[in-house]
Amino acid sequence: MNASPTDQWSLAGEVSNFISSKSPLRPRLALVLGSGLGAFADDLDERVVLPYSSIPHFPVSSAVGHAGNLVIGRIGDVAIAAMQGRVHYYEGHAMSHVTFPIRVFCRLGVKGVLLTNAAGGIGPQLQPGCLVVLSDHINLQGTNALIGANEDRFGPRFPDMTEAYSKEWRKLALAEGKRQGINIYEGVYAAVPGPSYETPAEIRFLRTIGADVVGMSTVAEVVVARHCGMKVLAISVVTNMAAGILDKPIIHEEVLEIGQRIRGHFSTLLKSLLPKLDASLR
Ligand code: HPA
């Protein structure tokens, strides 16, 4: 899909109406679950599961470990719109396609989004299985999701990114993680296009420019969410040490396996954190 911004406004509106016709819930909070992290949405109450392929104009993922459902449901009395899996730039989708679900959330009335992803750990204190609350990002994907004519109804031509990741939400996430005894840090995410993992020299470069974790997603969605004025929190699950740190190759199946392994405490964190995030949107 390479829709013009005006088309995006009306297409996202059309999809938002479609979703509203399937569930009476009206979420203000959205959740994007990355590689191997989708299981959390299976536990939502009063849930309606919409496979991406059943939603008009929705991008469909081909990546292994991505279930490809939009789940509308509740945790307690908090309504959530949760994506199980996302599409990636490396699959060949235009960035406008990758970020289209965020536009749909915007038209649905969503005011804040929690994005999660699997990432390689660069910082010396990180180890597989730990969580990193993103404080900032470095976009090395070679493009920007907002390139093209601006749709003013979504947001301004030159959106500010000074506090892309809400300070208030970062504080809440870190406090909740620590309270639960989870290995949780704060750090900077470098987004690369992929799909090949980085070389050791690229990781040395990323460390030098201030990155703590590296991955192939999230940043375009953050830019689009901020463009629509949404509050943003993002959490990386460190699934592996970045290339060259350990004397072994990075294997995608192992990346997914770590996601599965931390599933329990990741779900516990989300369950207690999401109602707090929702409360701050009121
Ligand atoms: N690099 C890029 N993306 C990733 C990695 C990595 O090491 N691990 C999980 N996603």
PDB file of N, CA and C and ligand atoms in Angstrom, residues 35 118-121 189 192 196-198 203 214-216 237 239-243 250 255, ligand 1:
ATOM      1  N   SER A  35       8.123  -9.892  18.488  1.00  0.00           N
ATOM      2  CA  SER A  35       8.542 -11.278  18.252  1.00  0.00           C
ATOM      3  C   SER A  35       8.483 -12.136  19.505  1.00  0.00           C
ATOM      4  N   ALA A 118      11.750  -7.432  20.455  1.00  0.00           N
ATOM      5  CA  ALA A 118      12.938  -8.217  20.787  1.00  0.00           C
ATOM      6  C   ALA A 118      14.132  -7.417  20.294  1.00  0.00           C
ATOM      7  N   ALA A 119      15.199  -7.405  21.067  1.00  0.00           N
ATOM      8  CA  ALA A 119      16.355  -6.606  20.652  1.00  0.00           C
ATOM      9  C   ALA A 119      17.650  -7.283  21.067  1.00  0.00           C
ATOM     10  N   GLY A 120      18.723  -6.910  20.405  1.00  0.00           N
ATOM     11  CA  GLY A 120      20.061  -7.374  20.765  1.00  0.00           C
ATOM     12  C   GLY A 120      20.636  -6.431  21.813  1.00  0.00           C
ATOM     13  N   GLY A 121      21.288  -6.973  22.828  1.00  0.00           N
ATOM     14  CA  GLY A 121      21.867  -6.162  23.905  1.00  0.00           C
ATOM     15  C   GLY A 121      23.280  -5.718  23.562  1.00  0.00           C
ATOM     16  N   TYR A 189      17.600   2.858  21.978  1.00  0.00           N
ATOM     17  CA  TYR A 189      17.367   1.814  20.958  1.00  0.00           C
ATOM     18  C   TYR A 189      17.832   2.333  19.604  1.00  0.00           C
ATOM     19  N   VAL A 192      17.663  -0.497  12.983  1.00  0.00           N
ATOM     20  CA  VAL A 192      18.333  -0.794  11.716  1.00  0.00           C
ATOM     21  C   VAL A 192      17.302  -1.459  10.797  1.00  0.00           C
ATOM     22  N   SER A 196      19.323  -8.896   7.880  1.00  0.00           N
ATOM     23  CA  SER A 196      20.529  -9.546   8.405  1.00  0.00           C
ATOM     24  C   SER A 196      20.828  -8.924   9.765  1.00  0.00           C
ATOM     25  N   TYR A 197      21.344  -9.741  10.680  1.00  0.00           N
ATOM     26  CA  TYR A 197      21.820  -9.185  11.941  1.00  0.00           C
ATOM     27  C   TYR A 197      23.056  -8.346  11.641  1.00  0.00           C
ATOM     28  N   GLU A 198      23.486  -7.572  12.636  1.00  0.00           N
ATOM     29  CA  GLU A 198      24.592  -6.652  12.435  1.00  0.00           C
ATOM     30  C   GLU A 198      25.924  -7.412  12.387  1.00  0.00           C
ATOM     31  N   ILE A 203      28.180  -3.216  15.422  1.00  0.00           N
ATOM     32  CA  ILE A 203      27.823  -3.122  16.851  1.00  0.00           C
ATOM     33  C   ILE A 203      28.796  -2.206  17.590  1.00  0.00           C
ATOM     34  N   VAL A 214      19.679  -2.900  20.031  1.00  0.00           N
ATOM     35  CA  VAL A 214      19.490  -2.742  18.578  1.00  0.00           C
ATOM     36  C   VAL A 214      18.374  -3.669  18.112  1.00  0.00           C
ATOM     37  N   GLY A 215      17.555  -3.146  17.197  1.00  0.00           N
ATOM     38  CA  GLY A 215      16.465  -3.950  16.660  1.00  0.00           C
ATOM     39  C   GLY A 215      15.987  -3.426  15.321  1.00  0.00           C
ATOM     40  N   MET A 216      14.984  -4.095  14.770  1.00  0.00           N
ATOM     41  CA  MET A 216      14.547  -3.814  13.401  1.00  0.00           C
ATOM     42  C   MET A 216      13.112  -3.271  13.326  1.00  0.00           C
ATOM     43  N   VAL A 237      12.814  -6.511  24.962  1.00  0.00           N
ATOM     44  CA  VAL A 237      13.264  -7.715  25.640  1.00  0.00           C
ATOM     45  C   VAL A 237      14.605  -8.074  25.000  1.00  0.00           C
ATOM     46  N   THR A 239      16.969 -10.386  23.742  1.00  0.00           N
ATOM     47  CA  THR A 239      16.862 -11.810  23.421  1.00  0.00           C
ATOM     48  C   THR A 239      18.235 -12.435  23.158  1.00  0.00           C
ATOM     49  N   ASN A 240      19.213 -11.583  22.925  1.00  0.00           N
ATOM     50  CA  ASN A 240      20.560 -12.087  22.629  1.00  0.00           C
ATOM     51  C   ASN A 240      21.545 -10.953  22.831  1.00  0.00           C
ATOM     52  N   MET A 241      22.794 -11.300  23.031  1.00  0.00           N
ATOM     53  CA  MET A 241      23.824 -10.269  23.017  1.00  0.00           C
ATOM     54  C   MET A 241      24.100  -9.938  21.557  1.00  0.00           C
ATOM     55  N   ALA A 242      24.307  -8.647  21.274  1.00  0.00           N
ATOM     56  CA  ALA A 242      24.516  -8.202  19.890  1.00  0.00           C
ATOM     57  C   ALA A 242      25.781  -8.851  19.309  1.00  0.00           C
ATOM     58  N   ALA A 243      25.870  -8.803  17.985  1.00  0.00           N
ATOM     59  CA  ALA A 243      26.934  -9.516  17.260  1.00  0.00           C
ATOM     60  C   ALA A 243      28.333  -9.148  17.765  1.00  0.00           C
ATOM     61  N   ILE A 250      24.285 -15.406  15.996  1.00  0.00           N
ATOM     62  CA  ILE A 250      22.932 -15.106  16.471  1.00  0.00           C
ATOM     63  C   ILE A 250      21.956 -15.948  15.646  1.00  0.00           C
ATOM     64  N   VAL A 255      16.446 -16.369  19.528  1.00  0.00           N
ATOM     65  CA  VAL A 255      15.850 -15.063  19.820  1.00  0.00           C
ATOM     66  C   VAL A 255      14.391 -15.274  20.255  1.00  0.00           C
TER      67      VAL A 255
HETATM   68  N1  HPA B   1      19.888  -7.233  16.146  1.00  0.00           N
HETATM   69  C1  HPA B   1      18.821  -6.701  15.521  1.00  0.00           C
HETATM   70  N2  HPA B   1      17.576  -7.045  15.809  1.00  0.00           N
HETATM   71  C2  HPA B   1      17.379  -7.955  16.772  1.00  0.00           C
HETATM   72  C3  HPA B   1      18.445  -8.559  17.461  1.00  0.00           C
HETATM   73  C4  HPA B   1      19.777  -8.174  17.128  1.00  0.00           C
HETATM   74  O1  HPA B   1      20.775  -8.659  17.695  1.00  0.00           O
HETATM   75  N3  HPA B   1      17.916  -9.443  18.353  1.00  0.00           N
HETATM   76  C5  HPA B   1      16.557  -9.353  18.218  1.00  0.00           C
HETATM   77  N4  HPA B   1      16.234  -8.461  17.253  1.00  0.00           N
END
